[in-house]
Coordinates of C-alpha atoms in Angstrom, one line a residue:
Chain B
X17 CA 81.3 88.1 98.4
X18 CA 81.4 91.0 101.0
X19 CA 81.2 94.3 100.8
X20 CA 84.8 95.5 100.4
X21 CA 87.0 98.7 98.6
X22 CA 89.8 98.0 96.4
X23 CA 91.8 100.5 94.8
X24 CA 91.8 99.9 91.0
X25 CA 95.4 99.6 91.1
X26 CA 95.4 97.3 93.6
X27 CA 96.5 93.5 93.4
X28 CA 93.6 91.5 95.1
X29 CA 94.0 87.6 95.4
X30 CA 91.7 86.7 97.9
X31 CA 88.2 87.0 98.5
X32 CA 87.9 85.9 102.3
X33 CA 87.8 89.8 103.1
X34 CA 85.5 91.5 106.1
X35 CA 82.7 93.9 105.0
X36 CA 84.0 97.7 104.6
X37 CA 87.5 96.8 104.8
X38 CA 89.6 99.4 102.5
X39 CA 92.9 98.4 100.2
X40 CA 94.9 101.2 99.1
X41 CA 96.7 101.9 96.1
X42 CA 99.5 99.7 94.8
X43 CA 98.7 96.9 97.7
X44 CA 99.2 93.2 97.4
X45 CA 97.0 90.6 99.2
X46 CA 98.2 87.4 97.9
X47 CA 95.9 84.6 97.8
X48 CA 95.0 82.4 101.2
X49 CA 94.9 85.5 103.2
X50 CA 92.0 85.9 105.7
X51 CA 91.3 89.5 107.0
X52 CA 88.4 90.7 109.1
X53 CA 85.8 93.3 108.4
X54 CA 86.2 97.5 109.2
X55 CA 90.0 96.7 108.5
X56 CA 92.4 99.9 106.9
X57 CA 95.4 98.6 104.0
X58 CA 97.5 101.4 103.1
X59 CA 98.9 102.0 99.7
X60 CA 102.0 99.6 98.4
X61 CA 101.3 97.1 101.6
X62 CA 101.8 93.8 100.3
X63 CA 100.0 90.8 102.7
X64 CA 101.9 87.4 102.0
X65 CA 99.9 84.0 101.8
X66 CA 98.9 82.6 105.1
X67 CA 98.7 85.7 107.1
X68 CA 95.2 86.0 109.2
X69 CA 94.0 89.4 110.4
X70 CA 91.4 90.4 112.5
X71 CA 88.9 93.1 112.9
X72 CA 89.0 96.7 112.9
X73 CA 92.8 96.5 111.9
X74 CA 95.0 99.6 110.8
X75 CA 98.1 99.1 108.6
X76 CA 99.4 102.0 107.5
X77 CA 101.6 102.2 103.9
X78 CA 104.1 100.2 103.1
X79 CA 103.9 97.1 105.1
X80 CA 105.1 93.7 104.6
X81 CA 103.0 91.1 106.7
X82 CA 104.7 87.5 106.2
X83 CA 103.5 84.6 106.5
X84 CA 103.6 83.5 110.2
X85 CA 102.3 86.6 111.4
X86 CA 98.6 87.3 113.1
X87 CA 97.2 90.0 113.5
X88 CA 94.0 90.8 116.7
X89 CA 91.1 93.0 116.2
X90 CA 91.9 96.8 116.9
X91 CA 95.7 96.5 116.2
X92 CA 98.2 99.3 114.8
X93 CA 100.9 98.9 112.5
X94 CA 102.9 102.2 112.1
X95 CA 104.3 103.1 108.5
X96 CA 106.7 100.4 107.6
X97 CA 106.9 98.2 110.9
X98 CA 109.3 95.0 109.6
X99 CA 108.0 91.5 110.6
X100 CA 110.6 88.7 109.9
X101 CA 109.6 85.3 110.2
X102 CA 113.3 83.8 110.6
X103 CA 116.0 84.0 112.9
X104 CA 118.8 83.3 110.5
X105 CA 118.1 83.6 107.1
X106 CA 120.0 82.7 103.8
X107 CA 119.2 83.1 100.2
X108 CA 116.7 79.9 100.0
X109 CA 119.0 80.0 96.3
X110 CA 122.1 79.8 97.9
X111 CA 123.3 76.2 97.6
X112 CA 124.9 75.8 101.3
X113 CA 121.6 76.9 102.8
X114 CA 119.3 74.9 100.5
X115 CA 118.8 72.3 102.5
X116 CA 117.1 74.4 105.4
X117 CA 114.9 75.4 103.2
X118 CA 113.5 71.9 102.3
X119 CA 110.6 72.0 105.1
X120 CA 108.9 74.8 106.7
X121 CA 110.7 74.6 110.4
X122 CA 113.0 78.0 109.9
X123 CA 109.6 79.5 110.3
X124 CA 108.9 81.3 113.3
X125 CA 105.7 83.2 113.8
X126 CA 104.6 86.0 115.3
X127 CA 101.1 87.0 117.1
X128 CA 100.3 90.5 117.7
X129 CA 97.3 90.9 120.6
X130 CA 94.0 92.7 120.5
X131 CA 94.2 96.5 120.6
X132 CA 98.2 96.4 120.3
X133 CA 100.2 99.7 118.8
X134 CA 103.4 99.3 116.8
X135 CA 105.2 102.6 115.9
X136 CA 106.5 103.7 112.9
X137 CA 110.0 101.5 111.3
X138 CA 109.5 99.3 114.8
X139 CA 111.6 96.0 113.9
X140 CA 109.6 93.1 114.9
X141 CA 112.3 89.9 115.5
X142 CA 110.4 86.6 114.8
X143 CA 108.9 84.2 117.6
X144 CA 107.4 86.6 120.0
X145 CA 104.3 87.9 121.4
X146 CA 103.1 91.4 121.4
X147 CA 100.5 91.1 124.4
X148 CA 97.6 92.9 124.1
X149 CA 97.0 97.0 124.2
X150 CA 100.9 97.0 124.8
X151 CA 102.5 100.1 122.7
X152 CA 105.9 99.4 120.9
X153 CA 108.1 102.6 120.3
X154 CA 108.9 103.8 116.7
X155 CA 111.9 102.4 116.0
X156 CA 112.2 99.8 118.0
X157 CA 113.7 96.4 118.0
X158 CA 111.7 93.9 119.9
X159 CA 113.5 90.8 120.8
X160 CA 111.5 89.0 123.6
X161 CA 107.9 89.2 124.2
X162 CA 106.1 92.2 125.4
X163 CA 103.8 92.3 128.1
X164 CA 99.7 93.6 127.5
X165 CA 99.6 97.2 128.4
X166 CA 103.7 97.9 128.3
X167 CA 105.2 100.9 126.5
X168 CA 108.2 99.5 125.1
X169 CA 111.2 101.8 123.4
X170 CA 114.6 100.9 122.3
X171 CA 116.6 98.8 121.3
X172 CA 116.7 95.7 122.2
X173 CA 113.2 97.3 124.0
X174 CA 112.3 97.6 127.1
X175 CA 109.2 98.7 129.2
X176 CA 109.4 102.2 130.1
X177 CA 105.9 102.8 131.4
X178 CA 102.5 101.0 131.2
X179 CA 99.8 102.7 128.8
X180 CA 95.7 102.5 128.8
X181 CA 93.6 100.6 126.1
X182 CA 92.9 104.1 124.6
X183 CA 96.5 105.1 124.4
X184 CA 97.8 106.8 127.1
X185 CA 100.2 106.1 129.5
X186 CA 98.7 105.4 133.1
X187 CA 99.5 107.2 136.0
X188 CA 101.1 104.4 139.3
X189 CA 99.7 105.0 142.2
X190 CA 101.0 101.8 144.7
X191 CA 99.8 99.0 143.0
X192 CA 97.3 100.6 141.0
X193 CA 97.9 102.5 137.8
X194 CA 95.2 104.6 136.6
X195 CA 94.4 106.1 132.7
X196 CA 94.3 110.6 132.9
X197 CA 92.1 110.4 129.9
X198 CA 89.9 107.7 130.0
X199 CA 89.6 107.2 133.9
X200 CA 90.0 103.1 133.6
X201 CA 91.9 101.7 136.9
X202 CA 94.5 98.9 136.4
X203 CA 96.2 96.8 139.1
X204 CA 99.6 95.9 138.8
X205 CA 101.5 92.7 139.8
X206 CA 105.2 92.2 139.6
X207 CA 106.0 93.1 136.0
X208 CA 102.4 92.4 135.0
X209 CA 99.1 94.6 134.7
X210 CA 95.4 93.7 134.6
X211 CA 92.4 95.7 134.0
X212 CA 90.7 96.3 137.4
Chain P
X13 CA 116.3 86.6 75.2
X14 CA 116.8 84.5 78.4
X15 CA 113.8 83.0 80.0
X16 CA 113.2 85.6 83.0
X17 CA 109.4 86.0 84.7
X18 CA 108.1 89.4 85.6
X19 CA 105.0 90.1 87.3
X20 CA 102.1 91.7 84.7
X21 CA 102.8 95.1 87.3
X22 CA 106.5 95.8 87.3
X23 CA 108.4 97.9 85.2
X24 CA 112.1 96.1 83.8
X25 CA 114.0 98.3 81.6
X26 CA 116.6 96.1 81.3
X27 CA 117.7 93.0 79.3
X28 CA 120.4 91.6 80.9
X29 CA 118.6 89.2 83.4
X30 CA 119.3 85.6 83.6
X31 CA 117.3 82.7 83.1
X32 CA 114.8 81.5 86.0
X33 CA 114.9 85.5 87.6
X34 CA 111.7 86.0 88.5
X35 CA 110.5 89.9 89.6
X36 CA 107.5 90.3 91.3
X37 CA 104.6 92.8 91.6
X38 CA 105.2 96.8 91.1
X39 CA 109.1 96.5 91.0
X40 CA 111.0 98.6 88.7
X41 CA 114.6 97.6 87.5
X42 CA 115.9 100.4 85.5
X43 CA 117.6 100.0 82.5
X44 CA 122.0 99.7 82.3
X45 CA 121.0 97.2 85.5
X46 CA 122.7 93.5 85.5
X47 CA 121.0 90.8 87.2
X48 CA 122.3 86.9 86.9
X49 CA 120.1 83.8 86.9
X50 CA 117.6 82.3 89.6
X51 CA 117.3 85.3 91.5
X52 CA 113.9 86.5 93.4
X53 CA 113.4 90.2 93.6
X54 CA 109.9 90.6 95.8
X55 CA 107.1 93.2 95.7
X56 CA 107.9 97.5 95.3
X57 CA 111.7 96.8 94.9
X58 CA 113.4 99.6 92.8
X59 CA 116.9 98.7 91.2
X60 CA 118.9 101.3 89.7
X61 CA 120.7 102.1 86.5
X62 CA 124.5 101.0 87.4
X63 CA 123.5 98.1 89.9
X64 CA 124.8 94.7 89.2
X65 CA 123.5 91.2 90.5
X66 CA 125.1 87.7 90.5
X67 CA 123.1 84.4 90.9
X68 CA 120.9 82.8 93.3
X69 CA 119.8 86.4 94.9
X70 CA 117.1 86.8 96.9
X71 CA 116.2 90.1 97.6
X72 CA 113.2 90.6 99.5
X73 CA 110.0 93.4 99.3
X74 CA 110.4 97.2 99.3
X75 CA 114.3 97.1 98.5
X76 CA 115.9 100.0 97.3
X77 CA 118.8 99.1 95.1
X78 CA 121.0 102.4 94.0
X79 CA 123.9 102.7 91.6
X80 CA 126.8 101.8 93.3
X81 CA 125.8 98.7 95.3
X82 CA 127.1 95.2 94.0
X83 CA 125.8 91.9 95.2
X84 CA 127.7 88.9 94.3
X85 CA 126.3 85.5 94.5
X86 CA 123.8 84.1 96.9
X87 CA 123.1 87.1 99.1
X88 CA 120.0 87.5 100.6
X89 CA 118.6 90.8 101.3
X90 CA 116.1 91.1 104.0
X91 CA 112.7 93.2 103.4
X92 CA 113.3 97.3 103.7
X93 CA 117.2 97.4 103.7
X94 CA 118.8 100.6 103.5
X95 CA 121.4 101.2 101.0
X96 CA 123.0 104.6 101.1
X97 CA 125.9 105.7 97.8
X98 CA 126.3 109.5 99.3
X99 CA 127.7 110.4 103.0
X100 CA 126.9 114.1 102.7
X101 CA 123.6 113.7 101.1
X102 CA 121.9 116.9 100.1
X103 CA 119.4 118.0 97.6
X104 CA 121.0 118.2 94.5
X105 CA 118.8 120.7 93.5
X106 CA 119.5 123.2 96.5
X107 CA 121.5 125.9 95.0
X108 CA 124.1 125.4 97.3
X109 CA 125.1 122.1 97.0
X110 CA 124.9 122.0 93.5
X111 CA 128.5 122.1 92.6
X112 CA 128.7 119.0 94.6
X113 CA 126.9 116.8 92.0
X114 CA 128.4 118.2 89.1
X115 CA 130.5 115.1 88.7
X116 CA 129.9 111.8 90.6
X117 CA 132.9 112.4 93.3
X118 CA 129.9 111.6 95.9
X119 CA 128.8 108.4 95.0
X120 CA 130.3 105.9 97.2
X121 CA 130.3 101.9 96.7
X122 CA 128.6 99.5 98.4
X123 CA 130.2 95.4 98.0
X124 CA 128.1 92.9 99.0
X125 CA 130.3 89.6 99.2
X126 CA 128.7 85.7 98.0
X127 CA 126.3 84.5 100.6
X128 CA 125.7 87.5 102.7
X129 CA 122.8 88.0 104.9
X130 CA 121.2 91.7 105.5
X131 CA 118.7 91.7 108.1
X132 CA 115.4 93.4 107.8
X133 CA 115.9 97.5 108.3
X134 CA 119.5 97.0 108.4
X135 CA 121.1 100.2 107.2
X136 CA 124.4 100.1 104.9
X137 CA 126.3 103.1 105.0
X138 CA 128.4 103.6 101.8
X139 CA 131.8 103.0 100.8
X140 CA 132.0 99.7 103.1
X141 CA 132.2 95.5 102.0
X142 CA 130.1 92.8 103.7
X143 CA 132.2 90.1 104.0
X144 CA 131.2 86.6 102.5
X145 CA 128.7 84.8 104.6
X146 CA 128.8 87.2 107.4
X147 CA 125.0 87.9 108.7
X148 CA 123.9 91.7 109.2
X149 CA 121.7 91.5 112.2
X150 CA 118.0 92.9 112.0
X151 CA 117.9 97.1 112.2
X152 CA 121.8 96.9 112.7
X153 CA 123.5 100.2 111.4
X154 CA 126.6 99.3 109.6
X155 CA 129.6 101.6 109.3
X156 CA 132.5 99.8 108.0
X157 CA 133.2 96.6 106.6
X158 CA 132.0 93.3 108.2
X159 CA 134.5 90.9 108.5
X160 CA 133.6 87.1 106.4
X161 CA 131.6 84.9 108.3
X162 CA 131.0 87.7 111.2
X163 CA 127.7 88.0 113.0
X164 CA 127.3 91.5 113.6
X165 CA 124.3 93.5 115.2
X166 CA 123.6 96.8 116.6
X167 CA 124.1 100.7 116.3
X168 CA 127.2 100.6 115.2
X169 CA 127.4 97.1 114.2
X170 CA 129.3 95.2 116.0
X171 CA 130.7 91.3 115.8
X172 CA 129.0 89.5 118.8
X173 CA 129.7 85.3 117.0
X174 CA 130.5 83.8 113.8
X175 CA 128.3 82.3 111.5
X176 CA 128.3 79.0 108.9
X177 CA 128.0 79.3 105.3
X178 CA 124.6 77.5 105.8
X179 CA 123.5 80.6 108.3
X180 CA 123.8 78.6 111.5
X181 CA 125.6 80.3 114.3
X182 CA 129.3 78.3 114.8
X183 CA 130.4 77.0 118.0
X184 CA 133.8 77.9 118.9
X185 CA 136.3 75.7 120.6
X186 CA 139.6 77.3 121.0
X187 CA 141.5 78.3 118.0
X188 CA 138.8 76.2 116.0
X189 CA 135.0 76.8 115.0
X190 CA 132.5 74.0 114.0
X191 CA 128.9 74.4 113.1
X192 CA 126.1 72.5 114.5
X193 CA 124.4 71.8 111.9
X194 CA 126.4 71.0 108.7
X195 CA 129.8 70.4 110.6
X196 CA 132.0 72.2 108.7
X197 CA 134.8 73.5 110.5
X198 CA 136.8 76.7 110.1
X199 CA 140.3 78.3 111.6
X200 CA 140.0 81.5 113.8
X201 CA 143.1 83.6 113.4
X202 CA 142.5 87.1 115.5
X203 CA 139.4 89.1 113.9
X204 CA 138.9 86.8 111.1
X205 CA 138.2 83.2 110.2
X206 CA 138.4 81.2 107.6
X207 CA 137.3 77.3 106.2
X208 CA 139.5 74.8 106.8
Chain S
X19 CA 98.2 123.8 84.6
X20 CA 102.0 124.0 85.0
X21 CA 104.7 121.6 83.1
X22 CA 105.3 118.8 85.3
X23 CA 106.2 115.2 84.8
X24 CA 104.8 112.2 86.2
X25 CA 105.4 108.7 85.2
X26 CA 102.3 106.9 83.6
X27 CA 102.3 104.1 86.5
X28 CA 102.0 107.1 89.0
X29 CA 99.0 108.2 90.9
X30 CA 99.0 112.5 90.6
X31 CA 95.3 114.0 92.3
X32 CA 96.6 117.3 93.0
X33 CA 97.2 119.7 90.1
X34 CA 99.1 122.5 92.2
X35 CA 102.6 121.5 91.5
X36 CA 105.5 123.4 90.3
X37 CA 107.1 123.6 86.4
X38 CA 110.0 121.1 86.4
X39 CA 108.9 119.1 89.3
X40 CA 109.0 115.3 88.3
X41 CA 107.0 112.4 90.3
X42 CA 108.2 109.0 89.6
X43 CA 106.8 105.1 89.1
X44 CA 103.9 103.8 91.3
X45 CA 104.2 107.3 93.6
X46 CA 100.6 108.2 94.9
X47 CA 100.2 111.8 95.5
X48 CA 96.5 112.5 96.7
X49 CA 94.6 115.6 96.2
X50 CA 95.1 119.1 98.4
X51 CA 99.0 118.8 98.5
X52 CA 101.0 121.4 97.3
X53 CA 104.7 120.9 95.8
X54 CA 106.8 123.5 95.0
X55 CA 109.0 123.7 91.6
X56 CA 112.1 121.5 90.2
X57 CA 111.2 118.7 92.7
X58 CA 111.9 115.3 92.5
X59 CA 109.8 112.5 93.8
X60 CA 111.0 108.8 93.9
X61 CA 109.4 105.4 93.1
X62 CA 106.6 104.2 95.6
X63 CA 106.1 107.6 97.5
X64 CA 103.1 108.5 98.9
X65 CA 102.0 111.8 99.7
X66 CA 99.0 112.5 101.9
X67 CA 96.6 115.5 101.7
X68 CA 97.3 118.3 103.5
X69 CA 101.2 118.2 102.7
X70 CA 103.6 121.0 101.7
X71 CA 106.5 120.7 100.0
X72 CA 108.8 123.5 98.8
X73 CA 111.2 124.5 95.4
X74 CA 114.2 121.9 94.7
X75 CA 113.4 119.3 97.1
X76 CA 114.4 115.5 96.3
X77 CA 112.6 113.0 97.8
X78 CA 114.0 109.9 97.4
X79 CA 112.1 106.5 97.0
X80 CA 110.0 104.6 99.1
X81 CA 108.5 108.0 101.6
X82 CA 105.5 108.6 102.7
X83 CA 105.2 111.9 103.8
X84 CA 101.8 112.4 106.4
X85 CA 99.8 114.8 107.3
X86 CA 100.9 117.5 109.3
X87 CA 104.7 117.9 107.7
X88 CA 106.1 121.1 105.7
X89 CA 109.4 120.4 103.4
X90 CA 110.7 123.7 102.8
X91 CA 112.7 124.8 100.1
X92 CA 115.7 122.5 99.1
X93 CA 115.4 119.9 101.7
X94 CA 116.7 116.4 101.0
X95 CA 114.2 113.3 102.6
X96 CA 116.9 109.8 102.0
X97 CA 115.2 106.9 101.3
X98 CA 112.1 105.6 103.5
X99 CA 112.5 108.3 106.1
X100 CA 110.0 107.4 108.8
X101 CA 107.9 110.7 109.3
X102 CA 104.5 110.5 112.1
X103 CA 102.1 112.7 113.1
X104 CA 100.6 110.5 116.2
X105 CA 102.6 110.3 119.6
X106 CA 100.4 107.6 120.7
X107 CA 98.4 105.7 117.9
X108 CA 95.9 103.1 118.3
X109 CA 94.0 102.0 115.5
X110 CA 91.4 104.8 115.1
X111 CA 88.9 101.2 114.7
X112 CA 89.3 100.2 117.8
X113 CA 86.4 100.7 119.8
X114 CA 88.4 101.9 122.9
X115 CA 90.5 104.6 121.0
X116 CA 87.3 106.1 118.6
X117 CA 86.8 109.0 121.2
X118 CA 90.7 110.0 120.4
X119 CA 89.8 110.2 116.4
X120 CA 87.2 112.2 116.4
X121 CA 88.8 115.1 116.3
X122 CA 92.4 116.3 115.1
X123 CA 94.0 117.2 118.7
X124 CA 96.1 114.3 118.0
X125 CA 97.6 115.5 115.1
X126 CA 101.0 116.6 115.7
X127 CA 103.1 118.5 113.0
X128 CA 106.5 118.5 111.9
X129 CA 108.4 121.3 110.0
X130 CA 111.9 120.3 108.2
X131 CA 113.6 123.7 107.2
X132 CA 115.3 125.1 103.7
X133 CA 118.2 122.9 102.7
X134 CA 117.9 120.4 105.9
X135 CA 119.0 116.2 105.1
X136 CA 116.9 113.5 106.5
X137 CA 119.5 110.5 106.2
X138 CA 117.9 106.8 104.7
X139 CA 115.9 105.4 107.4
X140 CA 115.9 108.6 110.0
X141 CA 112.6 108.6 112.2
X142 CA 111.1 111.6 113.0
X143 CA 108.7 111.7 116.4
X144 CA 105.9 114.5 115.2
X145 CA 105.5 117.7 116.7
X146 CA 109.8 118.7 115.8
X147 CA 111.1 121.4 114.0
X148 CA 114.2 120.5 112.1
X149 CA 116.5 123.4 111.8
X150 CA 117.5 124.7 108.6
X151 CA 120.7 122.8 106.8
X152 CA 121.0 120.6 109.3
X153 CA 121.6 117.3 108.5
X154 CA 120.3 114.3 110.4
X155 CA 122.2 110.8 110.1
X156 CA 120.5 107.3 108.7
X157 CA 118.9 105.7 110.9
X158 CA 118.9 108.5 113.7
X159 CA 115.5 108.3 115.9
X160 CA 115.1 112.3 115.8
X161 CA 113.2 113.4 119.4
X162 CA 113.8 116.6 120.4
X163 CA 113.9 120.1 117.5
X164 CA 117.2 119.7 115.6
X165 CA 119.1 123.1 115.3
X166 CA 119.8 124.5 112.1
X167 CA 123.3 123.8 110.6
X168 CA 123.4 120.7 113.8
X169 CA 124.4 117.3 112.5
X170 CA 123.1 114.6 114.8
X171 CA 123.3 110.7 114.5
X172 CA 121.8 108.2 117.4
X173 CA 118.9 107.1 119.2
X174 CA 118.0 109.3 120.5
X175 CA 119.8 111.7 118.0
X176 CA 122.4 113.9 119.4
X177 CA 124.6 116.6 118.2
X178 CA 128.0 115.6 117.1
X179 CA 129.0 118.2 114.7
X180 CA 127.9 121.1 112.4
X181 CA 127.4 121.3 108.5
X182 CA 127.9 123.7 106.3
X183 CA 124.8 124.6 103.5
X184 CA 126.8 122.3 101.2
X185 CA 126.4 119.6 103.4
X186 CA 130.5 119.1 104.5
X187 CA 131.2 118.9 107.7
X188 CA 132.8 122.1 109.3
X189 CA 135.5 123.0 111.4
X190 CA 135.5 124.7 114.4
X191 CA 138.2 127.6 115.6
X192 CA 137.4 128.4 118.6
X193 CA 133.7 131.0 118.3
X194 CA 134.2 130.5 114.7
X195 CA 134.0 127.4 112.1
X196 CA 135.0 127.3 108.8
X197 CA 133.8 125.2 105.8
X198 CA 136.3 123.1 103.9
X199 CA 135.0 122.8 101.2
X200 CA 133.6 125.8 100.0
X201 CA 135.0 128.5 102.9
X202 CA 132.2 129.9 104.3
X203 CA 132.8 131.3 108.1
X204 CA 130.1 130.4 110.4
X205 CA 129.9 132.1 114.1
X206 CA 129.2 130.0 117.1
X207 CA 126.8 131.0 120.1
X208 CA 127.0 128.2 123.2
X209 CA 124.5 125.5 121.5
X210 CA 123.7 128.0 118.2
X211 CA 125.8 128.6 114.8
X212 CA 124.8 131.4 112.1
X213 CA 126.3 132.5 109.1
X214 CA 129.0 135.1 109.6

């Protein structure tokens, strides 16, 4: 067993948790959940069964993670983010959409990359990629996959900037784009950007 | 006594629930609060005194359901929809808005027709009908009523397809729509369509 | 100790809170807040330390109110409001962004005004002032300081009307506009309105 906090009115149904990872009150972790160590579970999150998070991970209150979705080390999810993990869904009850229901295929997942913000009430649509240190808007609706280092807004989003592992948006120069606070230099490429 | 389940956590004030309902971890269905039979009502959902709820409902983690709102049969309710019952909404306990909620002249109605979808974060604004079958797109913002069948998204919501009963997006061809999946086929007349 | 309520299933750490102030199920409200008299708190809330809250203000279900925001007297916060208190979040775990965390420059504050509406679903970006009886539509992404008596609606949220205290929309006459409902005569200044 590791070394983890639950809140004592926390629901806790799996022990494959990281060491000094925190669970806040009124949470659900349902059972066949994996999630890394130094981790942050705000009160009435609720993790569903087959969800796998990383390291160093921040989930603020009120979050829903579904099955399908992963989780990096470092990422952010902003008070009540919504994951979905399917592009058309019925009641599974209703008897003209039973049949889809019969095998797992209406799932689609979802990976969020290392280091990767996502603002408060952002709408994650199901099937994409949230590259890595990208930075999605609050509010947003994300229906394609986001680049690593883009500042997305809107909806649907779109890139709006380019930000630095720490945070902040970088300042283009030409190709090259550089971080005012932390001093890190990128090179861009078309509609992509790499750590120099 | 019917044969309902509820979760060790929630709170269910009410009697009236059908037989195979099951209501899951830190909900709270007031009492004077109808639900039907083989329904699923997920994690931190909140139903209100007034609400009634057919059959084969699904309605998905962290709803709010307030007095005024109807579901019939079937619908499915995505995680974090917004349901609204007042268009004016101000503290009632502000002095000057108190003559306001004196009587219930506010409260507004919310009809949510058999086999409905509403997307994750979509937001209901009260006094409209969702039509039977019609999808309510993720994060969409709806401000009057949604046509049956319609496929509607956005801020305003607005009809970009239709869709099957089964949830599967219908292929039109002329004055007729089939769906790919099941094959059922409806008649388009103008802004609404119906099964043949 | 002063005569409030507060369900059994609720979480109460703070004991400065007003006479006739009532905190509802699974609602977490941590130590060092402050809340006023005659409020009510919905279902699921959380309130984080270092929050104020005025007299007569209804919070409805689901909030989570940060960090960094003042409620003043009467104000109205719809169901899960989005507030924030971080322009640009990274986990504070993440190695890259630890420098950020380790001080409180980043914390940005929000101030809603006496008698102001925050519609269901309404984000507000940190570091606003929202006007006093102003009232700001569900599911509005609020950017910019809202003016008192403004009612604004969008993403970005714009003005698209005024409101009177009681919430009803009012009607302009030329430099004057004039409540409907309950007459009161309001003088307009280019982008500004005060009571006559």
């Amino acid at each position: 067993m590791s070394n983890f906090y639950s809140h004592p009115t926390a629901l806790v149904e799996t022990s494959t948790i990281g060491e000094g990872t925190r669970i806040w009150a009124y949470a659900h972790v349902m059972n066949n959940v994996s999630i890394g160590k130094n981790c942050n579970i705000g009160d009435h999150c609720f993790i569903e069964s087959g969800v796998i998070i990383g390291n160093n991970v921040t989930i603020k209150n009120g979050n829903m993670i579904f099955e399908g979705v992963m989780l990096e080390d470092g990422v952010f999810v902003g008070p009540h983010v919504f994951f979905t993990n399917d592009l058309y869904p019925r009641s599974p009850r209703l008897p003209q959409a039973k049949k889809r229901y019969e095998t797992q295929d209406w799932l689609k997942k979802t990976l969020v990359k290392q280091g990767a913000t996502l603002g408060a009430g952002a709408i994650i649509l199901a099937g994409n990629t949230i590259g890595e240190f990208s930075m999605v808007g609050a509010g947003s609706v994300v229906t394609r996959d986001v680049p690593a280092y883009a500042l997305v807004i809107g909806n649907p989003a779109k890139r709006i900037g380019w930000v630095c592992q720490c945070g902040i948006k970088l300042k283009q120069d030409g190709q090259k784009a550089i971080c005012p606070s932390c001093h890190l230099v990128y090179q861009i490429q078309e509609n992509r950007i790499s750590l120099l």
